[in-house]
C-alpha cells in the first residue's frame, strides 16, 4: 500500500495510487434508472460541460501537476497586506503575478 497524504487543514487528501482509494458509493436509484439516451441528453444540456472534440479520449493522457517549491520571500509590508487582504489563496495570486511578469519578459525577448 502506498502512502496517503493529508493536507494540514484536513480538507485535501491525496493518494499515491487509485488502488488506495475507498470504493465510490453506489449511484442513487434515480441515477441508476437513467437510460443512455437520457444521460447523453443531460450531458449535452449541461452548461458546465465543454465541447470535447471527437477522438479526444483516444489520445488523452494524464498530466501531473508541477510541484511548487517552498521558499522564503521578503515582501514590502504594504504589498503583503494587499495580497493577504484579498483572502484565501493570496499566495497563488502572488504566484500568478510573478508568472505574468516572467511571461511578459520572455515574450519581450
mmCIF file of N, CA and C in Angstrom:
data_model
loop_
_atom_site.group_PDB
_atom_site.id
_atom_site.type_symbol
_atom_site.label_atom_id
_atom_site.label_comp_id
_atom_site.label_asym_id
_atom_site.label_seq_id
_atom_site.Cartn_x
_atom_site.Cartn_y
_atom_site.Cartn_z
ATOM 1 N N UNK A 1 0.852 -1.194 0.000
ATOM 2 C CA UNK A 1 0.000 0.000 0.000
ATOM 3 C C UNK A 1 0.884 1.239 0.000
ATOM 4 N N UNK A 2 0.500 2.220 -0.733
ATOM 5 C CA UNK A 2 1.274 3.452 -0.794
ATOM 6 C C UNK A 2 0.802 4.423 0.269
ATOM 7 N N UNK A 3 1.521 5.498 0.392
ATOM 8 C CA UNK A 3 1.252 6.473 1.448
ATOM 9 C C UNK A 3 0.089 7.392 1.093
ATOM 10 N N UNK A 4 -0.676 7.741 2.111
ATOM 11 C CA UNK A 4 -1.790 8.684 1.967
ATOM 12 C C UNK A 4 -1.317 10.019 2.530
ATOM 13 N N UNK A 5 -1.458 11.096 1.772
ATOM 14 C CA UNK A 5 -1.034 12.424 2.204
ATOM 15 C C UNK A 5 -2.261 13.247 2.554
ATOM 16 N N UNK A 6 -2.257 13.851 3.743
ATOM 17 C CA UNK A 6 -3.389 14.671 4.162
ATOM 18 C C UNK A 6 -2.932 16.111 4.312
ATOM 19 N N UNK A 7 -3.668 17.036 3.734
ATOM 20 C CA UNK A 7 -3.396 18.464 3.843
ATOM 21 C C UNK A 7 -3.506 18.866 5.305
ATOM 22 N N UNK A 8 -2.725 19.855 5.732
ATOM 23 C CA UNK A 8 -2.685 20.218 7.147
ATOM 24 C C UNK A 8 -4.037 20.652 7.697
ATOM 25 N N UNK A 9 -4.925 21.153 6.850
ATOM 26 C CA UNK A 9 -6.246 21.545 7.336
ATOM 27 C C UNK A 9 -7.232 20.384 7.260
ATOM 28 N N UNK A 10 -6.776 19.264 6.736
ATOM 29 C CA UNK A 10 -7.619 18.090 6.661
ATOM 30 C C UNK A 10 -8.677 18.142 5.569
ATOM 31 N N UNK A 11 -8.578 19.088 4.650
ATOM 32 C CA UNK A 11 -9.587 19.228 3.609
ATOM 33 C C UNK A 11 -9.175 18.547 2.311
ATOM 34 N N UNK A 12 -7.906 18.271 2.152
ATOM 35 C CA UNK A 12 -7.402 17.727 0.901
ATOM 36 C C UNK A 12 -6.656 16.438 1.194
ATOM 37 N N UNK A 13 -7.032 15.365 0.537
ATOM 38 C CA UNK A 13 -6.359 14.083 0.718
ATOM 39 C C UNK A 13 -5.859 13.635 -0.641
ATOM 40 N N UNK A 14 -4.589 13.260 -0.696
ATOM 41 C CA UNK A 14 -4.006 12.768 -1.943
ATOM 42 C C UNK A 14 -3.543 11.338 -1.727
ATOM 43 N N UNK A 15 -3.762 10.508 -2.716
ATOM 44 C CA UNK A 15 -3.321 9.131 -2.682
ATOM 45 C C UNK A 15 -2.266 8.939 -3.756
ATOM 46 N N UNK A 16 -1.279 8.093 -3.465
ATOM 47 C CA UNK A 16 -0.254 7.804 -4.459
ATOM 48 C C UNK A 16 -0.757 6.845 -5.531
ATOM 49 N N UNK A 17 -1.863 6.168 -5.250
ATOM 50 C CA UNK A 17 -2.404 5.199 -6.192
ATOM 51 C C UNK A 17 -3.921 5.176 -6.088
ATOM 52 N N UNK A 18 -4.597 4.975 -7.205
ATOM 53 C CA UNK A 18 -6.056 4.854 -7.183
ATOM 54 C C UNK A 18 -6.487 3.629 -6.394
ATOM 55 N N UNK A 19 -5.611 2.625 -6.309
ATOM 56 C CA UNK A 19 -5.935 1.416 -5.559
ATOM 57 C C UNK A 19 -6.111 1.690 -4.074
ATOM 58 N N UNK A 20 -5.543 2.791 -3.580
ATOM 59 C CA UNK A 20 -5.628 3.120 -2.160
ATOM 60 C C UNK A 20 -6.923 3.832 -1.792
ATOM 61 N N UNK A 21 -7.670 4.264 -2.773
ATOM 62 C CA UNK A 21 -8.914 4.985 -2.503
ATOM 63 C C UNK A 21 -10.027 4.009 -2.167
ATOM 64 N N UNK A 22 -10.903 4.432 -1.278
ATOM 65 C CA UNK A 22 -12.074 3.626 -0.956
ATOM 66 C C UNK A 22 -12.992 3.580 -2.176
ATOM 67 N N UNK A 23 -13.713 2.484 -2.347
ATOM 68 C CA UNK A 23 -14.643 2.423 -3.484
ATOM 69 C C UNK A 23 -15.685 3.533 -3.397
ATOM 70 N N UNK A 24 -16.097 4.023 -4.534
ATOM 71 C CA UNK A 24 -17.109 5.082 -4.570
ATOM 72 C C UNK A 24 -18.448 4.531 -4.104
ATOM 73 N N UNK A 25 -19.248 5.409 -3.536
ATOM 74 C CA UNK A 25 -20.583 4.994 -3.113
ATOM 75 C C UNK A 25 -21.414 4.681 -4.349
ATOM 76 N N UNK A 26 -22.317 3.708 -4.229
ATOM 77 C CA UNK A 26 -23.143 3.372 -5.395
ATOM 78 C C UNK A 26 -24.050 4.529 -5.790
ATOM 79 N N UNK A 27 -24.405 4.557 -7.055
ATOM 80 C CA UNK A 27 -25.300 5.601 -7.545
ATOM 81 C C UNK A 27 -26.677 5.451 -6.915
ATOM 82 N N UNK A 28 -27.353 6.560 -6.791
ATOM 83 C CA UNK A 28 -28.710 6.529 -6.247
ATOM 84 C C UNK A 28 -29.631 5.823 -7.244
ATOM 85 N N UNK A 29 -30.762 5.305 -6.779
ATOM 86 C CA UNK A 29 -31.708 4.650 -7.698
ATOM 87 C C UNK A 29 -32.137 5.557 -8.849
ATOM 88 N N UNK A 30 -32.241 6.864 -8.590
ATOM 89 C CA UNK A 30 -32.648 7.794 -9.656
ATOM 90 C C UNK A 30 -31.619 7.814 -10.788
ATOM 91 N N UNK A 31 -30.339 7.784 -10.451
ATOM 92 C CA UNK A 31 -29.304 7.782 -11.484
ATOM 93 C C UNK A 31 -29.199 6.428 -12.165
ATOM 94 N N UNK A 32 -29.394 5.361 -11.400
ATOM 95 C CA UNK A 32 -29.338 4.028 -12.000
ATOM 96 C C UNK A 32 -30.432 3.852 -13.045
ATOM 97 N N UNK A 33 -31.562 4.539 -12.849
ATOM 98 C CA UNK A 33 -32.705 4.393 -13.751
ATOM 99 C C UNK A 33 -32.531 5.157 -15.060
ATOM 100 N N UNK A 34 -31.535 6.036 -15.149
ATOM 101 C CA UNK A 34 -31.342 6.823 -16.372
ATOM 102 C C UNK A 34 -30.911 5.928 -17.532
ATOM 103 N N UNK A 35 -31.509 6.164 -18.673
ATOM 104 C CA UNK A 35 -31.087 5.452 -19.882
ATOM 105 C C UNK A 35 -29.856 6.157 -20.451
ATOM 106 N N UNK A 36 -29.169 5.491 -21.361
ATOM 107 C CA UNK A 36 -28.013 6.114 -22.011
ATOM 108 C C UNK A 36 -28.430 7.372 -22.764
ATOM 109 N N UNK A 37 -29.591 7.314 -23.415
ATOM 110 C CA UNK A 37 -30.079 8.483 -24.156
ATOM 111 C C UNK A 37 -30.334 9.661 -23.223
ATOM 112 N N UNK A 38 -30.929 9.391 -22.056
ATOM 113 C CA UNK A 38 -31.200 10.455 -21.084
ATOM 114 C C UNK A 38 -29.893 11.025 -20.536
ATOM 115 N N UNK A 39 -28.928 10.162 -20.291
ATOM 116 C CA UNK A 39 -27.623 10.622 -19.814
ATOM 117 C C UNK A 39 -26.968 11.518 -20.858
ATOM 118 N N UNK A 40 -27.013 11.110 -22.121
ATOM 119 C CA UNK A 40 -26.451 11.915 -23.210
ATOM 120 C C UNK A 40 -27.163 13.261 -23.322
ATOM 121 N N UNK A 41 -28.492 13.257 -23.196
ATOM 122 C CA UNK A 41 -29.266 14.496 -23.290
ATOM 123 C C UNK A 41 -28.886 15.442 -22.162
ATOM 124 N N UNK A 42 -28.772 14.909 -20.948
ATOM 125 C CA UNK A 42 -28.402 15.760 -19.808
ATOM 126 C C UNK A 42 -27.000 16.331 -19.984
ATOM 127 N N UNK A 43 -26.085 15.503 -20.448
ATOM 128 C CA UNK A 43 -24.714 15.971 -20.655
ATOM 129 C C UNK A 43 -24.672 17.065 -21.719
ATOM 130 N N UNK A 44 -25.440 16.900 -22.787
ATOM 131 C CA UNK A 44 -25.466 17.893 -23.868
ATOM 132 C C UNK A 44 -26.045 19.220 -23.401
ATOM 133 N N UNK A 45 -26.939 19.189 -22.426
ATOM 134 C CA UNK A 45 -27.576 20.412 -21.926
ATOM 135 C C UNK A 45 -26.898 20.986 -20.691
ATOM 136 N N UNK A 46 -25.807 20.364 -20.241
ATOM 137 C CA UNK A 46 -25.104 20.833 -19.048
ATOM 138 C C UNK A 46 -24.272 22.061 -19.413
ATOM 139 N N UNK A 47 -24.574 23.229 -18.808
ATOM 140 C CA UNK A 47 -23.831 24.443 -19.165
ATOM 141 C C UNK A 47 -22.366 24.393 -18.731
ATOM 142 N N UNK A 48 -22.028 23.506 -17.785
ATOM 143 C CA UNK A 48 -20.643 23.404 -17.324
ATOM 144 C C UNK A 48 -19.813 22.439 -18.158
ATOM 145 N N UNK A 49 -20.462 21.688 -19.018
ATOM 146 C CA UNK A 49 -19.748 20.716 -19.841
ATOM 147 C C UNK A 49 -19.285 21.389 -21.126
ATOM 148 N N UNK A 50 -17.986 21.374 -21.352
ATOM 149 C CA UNK A 50 -17.447 21.954 -22.574
ATOM 150 C C UNK A 50 -17.526 20.965 -23.722
ATOM 151 N N UNK A 51 -17.355 21.465 -24.913
ATOM 152 C CA UNK A 51 -17.367 20.604 -26.091
ATOM 153 C C UNK A 51 -16.055 19.832 -26.157
ATOM 154 N N UNK A 52 -16.149 18.528 -26.232
ATOM 155 C CA UNK A 52 -14.964 17.677 -26.338
ATOM 156 C C UNK A 52 -14.875 17.217 -27.786
ATOM 157 N N UNK A 53 -13.772 17.539 -28.448
ATOM 158 C CA UNK A 53 -13.665 17.179 -29.863
ATOM 159 C C UNK A 53 -13.654 15.662 -30.056
ATOM 160 N N UNK A 54 -14.149 15.189 -31.195
ATOM 161 C CA UNK A 54 -14.137 13.749 -31.469
ATOM 162 C C UNK A 54 -12.709 13.208 -31.404
ATOM 163 N N UNK A 55 -12.561 12.043 -30.815
ATOM 164 C CA UNK A 55 -11.250 11.405 -30.722
ATOM 165 C C UNK A 55 -10.381 11.899 -29.583
ATOM 166 N N UNK A 56 -10.878 12.849 -28.793
ATOM 167 C CA UNK A 56 -10.073 13.421 -27.710
ATOM 168 C C UNK A 56 -9.584 12.347 -26.747
ATOM 169 N N UNK A 57 -10.487 11.465 -26.328
ATOM 170 C CA UNK A 57 -10.139 10.473 -25.302
ATOM 171 C C UNK A 57 -9.214 9.388 -25.835
ATOM 172 N N UNK A 58 -9.090 9.268 -27.147
ATOM 173 C CA UNK A 58 -8.206 8.250 -27.721
ATOM 174 C C UNK A 58 -6.750 8.594 -27.432
ATOM 175 N N UNK A 59 -6.418 9.876 -27.513
ATOM 176 C CA UNK A 59 -5.023 10.297 -27.322
ATOM 177 C C UNK A 59 -4.786 11.010 -25.999
ATOM 178 N N UNK A 60 -5.827 11.183 -25.192
ATOM 179 C CA UNK A 60 -5.684 11.912 -23.924
ATOM 180 C C UNK A 60 -4.769 11.147 -22.968
ATOM 181 N N UNK A 61 -3.941 11.871 -22.267
ATOM 182 C CA UNK A 61 -3.035 11.292 -21.279
ATOM 183 C C UNK A 61 -3.078 12.155 -20.029
ATOM 184 N N UNK A 62 -2.936 11.535 -18.851
ATOM 185 C CA UNK A 62 -2.927 12.334 -17.619
ATOM 186 C C UNK A 62 -1.706 13.252 -17.580
ATOM 187 N N UNK A 63 -1.881 14.410 -17.001
ATOM 188 C CA UNK A 63 -0.791 15.367 -16.844
ATOM 189 C C UNK A 63 -0.577 15.575 -15.352
ATOM 190 N N UNK A 64 0.637 15.353 -14.910
ATOM 191 C CA UNK A 64 0.923 15.527 -13.494
ATOM 192 C C UNK A 64 1.168 17.000 -13.205
ATOM 193 N N UNK A 65 0.621 17.442 -12.084
ATOM 194 C CA UNK A 65 0.804 18.831 -11.675
ATOM 195 C C UNK A 65 2.265 19.064 -11.307
ATOM 196 N N UNK A 66 2.761 20.224 -11.688
ATOM 197 C CA UNK A 66 4.125 20.580 -11.345
ATOM 198 C C UNK A 66 4.164 20.949 -9.868
ATOM 199 N N UNK A 67 5.107 20.362 -9.152
ATOM 200 C CA UNK A 67 5.214 20.667 -7.730
ATOM 201 C C UNK A 67 5.722 22.080 -7.529
ATOM 202 N N UNK A 68 5.168 22.736 -6.547
ATOM 203 C CA UNK A 68 5.627 24.079 -6.190
ATOM 204 C C UNK A 68 6.849 23.930 -5.286
ATOM 205 N N UNK A 69 7.694 24.913 -5.311
ATOM 206 C CA UNK A 69 8.872 24.912 -4.459
ATOM 207 C C UNK A 69 8.646 25.904 -3.334
ATOM 208 N N UNK A 70 8.830 25.444 -2.103
ATOM 209 C CA UNK A 70 8.632 26.317 -0.951
ATOM 210 C C UNK A 70 9.903 27.136 -0.720
ATOM 211 N N UNK A 71 9.716 28.451 -0.596
ATOM 212 C CA UNK A 71 10.834 29.362 -0.364
ATOM 213 C C UNK A 71 10.450 30.364 0.714
ATOM 214 N N UNK A 72 11.434 31.132 1.138
ATOM 215 C CA UNK A 72 11.175 32.289 1.992
ATOM 216 C C UNK A 72 11.343 33.517 1.113
ATOM 217 N N UNK A 73 10.364 34.399 1.137
ATOM 218 C CA UNK A 73 10.366 35.571 0.274
ATOM 219 C C UNK A 73 10.073 36.800 1.114
ATOM 220 N N UNK A 74 10.910 37.803 0.997
ATOM 221 C CA UNK A 74 10.685 39.043 1.744
ATOM 222 C C UNK A 74 9.940 40.028 0.855
ATOM 223 N N UNK A 75 8.786 40.479 1.342
ATOM 224 C CA UNK A 75 7.956 41.421 0.600
ATOM 225 C C UNK A 75 7.765 42.684 1.413
ATOM 226 N N UNK A 76 7.541 43.791 0.729
ATOM 227 C CA UNK A 76 7.209 45.028 1.429
ATOM 228 C C UNK A 76 5.891 44.820 2.170
ATOM 229 N N UNK A 77 5.781 45.392 3.382
ATOM 230 C CA UNK A 77 4.568 45.183 4.187
ATOM 231 C C UNK A 77 3.278 45.567 3.474
ATOM 232 N N UNK A 78 3.300 46.674 2.723
ATOM 233 C CA UNK A 78 2.070 47.087 2.046
ATOM 234 C C UNK A 78 1.677 46.122 0.929
ATOM 235 N N UNK A 79 2.673 45.543 0.255
ATOM 236 C CA UNK A 79 2.394 44.563 -0.797
ATOM 237 C C UNK A 79 1.776 43.310 -0.184
ATOM 238 N N UNK A 80 2.384 42.824 0.888
ATOM 239 C CA UNK A 80 1.860 41.638 1.555
ATOM 240 C C UNK A 80 0.462 41.896 2.113
ATOM 241 N N UNK A 81 0.263 43.067 2.695
ATOM 242 C CA UNK A 81 -1.049 43.431 3.251
ATOM 243 C C UNK A 81 -2.117 43.425 2.150
ATOM 244 N N UNK A 82 -1.746 43.956 0.978
ATOM 245 C CA UNK A 82 -2.687 43.969 -0.146
ATOM 246 C C UNK A 82 -3.108 42.550 -0.524
ATOM 247 N N UNK A 83 -2.139 41.671 -0.739
ATOM 248 C CA UNK A 83 -2.470 40.312 -1.170
ATOM 249 C C UNK A 83 -3.196 39.534 -0.082
ATOM 250 N N UNK A 84 -2.768 39.664 1.158
ATOM 251 C CA UNK A 84 -3.481 38.981 2.248
ATOM 252 C C UNK A 84 -4.915 39.483 2.355
ATOM 253 N N UNK A 85 -5.114 40.747 2.054
ATOM 254 C CA UNK A 85 -6.450 41.334 2.112
ATOM 255 C C UNK A 85 -7.404 40.778 1.063
ATOM 256 N N UNK A 86 -6.852 40.093 0.058
ATOM 257 C CA UNK A 86 -7.708 39.504 -0.972
ATOM 258 C C UNK A 86 -8.264 38.153 -0.548
ATOM 259 N N UNK A 87 -7.853 37.671 0.615
ATOM 260 C CA UNK A 87 -8.435 36.440 1.154
ATOM 261 C C UNK A 87 -7.641 35.193 0.835
ATOM 262 N N UNK A 88 -8.309 34.069 1.091
ATOM 263 C CA UNK A 88 -7.695 32.758 0.909
ATOM 264 C C UNK A 88 -7.185 32.617 -0.526
ATOM 265 N N UNK A 89 -6.013 32.037 -0.663
ATOM 266 C CA UNK A 89 -5.423 31.859 -1.983
ATOM 267 C C UNK A 89 -4.514 33.002 -2.396
ATOM 268 N N UNK A 90 -4.192 33.890 -1.443
ATOM 269 C CA UNK A 90 -3.387 35.062 -1.809
ATOM 270 C C UNK A 90 -2.001 34.662 -2.306
ATOM 271 N N UNK A 91 -1.438 33.565 -1.786
ATOM 272 C CA UNK A 91 -0.117 33.141 -2.250
ATOM 273 C C UNK A 91 -0.173 32.696 -3.713
ATOM 274 N N UNK A 92 -1.262 32.062 -4.097
ATOM 275 C CA UNK A 92 -1.436 31.671 -5.502
ATOM 276 C C UNK A 92 -1.560 32.902 -6.386
ATOM 277 N N UNK A 93 -2.193 33.962 -5.871
ATOM 278 C CA UNK A 93 -2.302 35.195 -6.655
ATOM 279 C C UNK A 93 -0.937 35.870 -6.793
ATOM 280 N N UNK A 94 -0.125 35.831 -5.751
ATOM 281 C CA UNK A 94 1.241 36.361 -5.859
ATOM 282 C C UNK A 94 1.991 35.573 -6.932
ATOM 283 N N UNK A 95 1.847 34.249 -6.925
ATOM 284 C CA UNK A 95 2.495 33.407 -7.927
ATOM 285 C C UNK A 95 2.021 33.771 -9.333
ATOM 286 N N UNK A 96 0.721 34.034 -9.487
ATOM 287 C CA UNK A 96 0.173 34.393 -10.803
ATOM 288 C C UNK A 96 0.754 35.711 -11.304
ATOM 289 N N UNK A 97 0.921 36.678 -10.408
ATOM 290 C CA UNK A 97 1.516 37.963 -10.793
ATOM 291 C C UNK A 97 2.964 37.753 -11.229
ATOM 292 N N UNK A 98 3.710 36.959 -10.475
ATOM 293 C CA UNK A 98 5.103 36.691 -10.836
ATOM 294 C C UNK A 98 5.187 35.923 -12.158
ATOM 295 N N UNK A 99 4.290 34.969 -12.371
ATOM 296 C CA UNK A 99 4.271 34.217 -13.625
ATOM 297 C C UNK A 99 3.988 35.151 -14.800
ATOM 298 N N UNK A 100 3.046 36.068 -14.625
ATOM 299 C CA UNK A 100 2.707 37.033 -15.672
ATOM 300 C C UNK A 100 3.925 37.883 -16.022
ATOM 301 N N UNK A 101 4.675 38.288 -15.020
ATOM 302 C CA UNK A 101 5.882 39.080 -15.236
ATOM 303 C C UNK A 101 6.905 38.276 -16.052
ATOM 304 N N UNK A 102 7.118 37.014 -15.655
ATOM 305 C CA UNK A 102 8.075 36.161 -16.361
ATOM 306 C C UNK A 102 7.654 35.977 -17.819
ATOM 307 N N UNK A 103 6.368 35.716 -18.051
ATOM 308 C CA UNK A 103 5.880 35.522 -19.416
ATOM 309 C C UNK A 103 6.033 36.786 -20.257
ATOM 310 N N UNK A 104 5.792 37.949 -19.661
ATOM 311 C CA UNK A 104 5.958 39.213 -20.388
ATOM 312 C C UNK A 104 7.421 39.428 -20.757
ATOM 313 N N UNK A 105 8.325 39.116 -19.832
ATOM 314 C CA UNK A 105 9.761 39.268 -20.102
ATOM 315 C C UNK A 105 10.211 38.316 -21.203
ATOM 316 N N UNK A 106 9.706 37.059 -21.148
ATOM 317 C CA UNK A 106 10.085 36.078 -22.166
ATOM 318 C C UNK A 106 9.548 36.483 -23.538
ATOM 319 N N UNK A 107 8.343 37.032 -23.563
ATOM 320 C CA UNK A 107 7.734 37.463 -24.822
ATOM 321 C C UNK A 107 8.507 38.643 -25.419
ATOM 322 N N UNK A 108 8.970 39.551 -24.538
ATOM 323 C CA UNK A 108 9.712 40.728 -24.992
ATOM 324 C C UNK A 108 11.098 40.343 -25.499
ATOM 325 N N UNK A 109 11.579 39.175 -25.045
ATOM 326 C CA UNK A 109 12.874 38.695 -25.521
ATOM 327 C C UNK A 109 13.952 39.269 -24.727
#
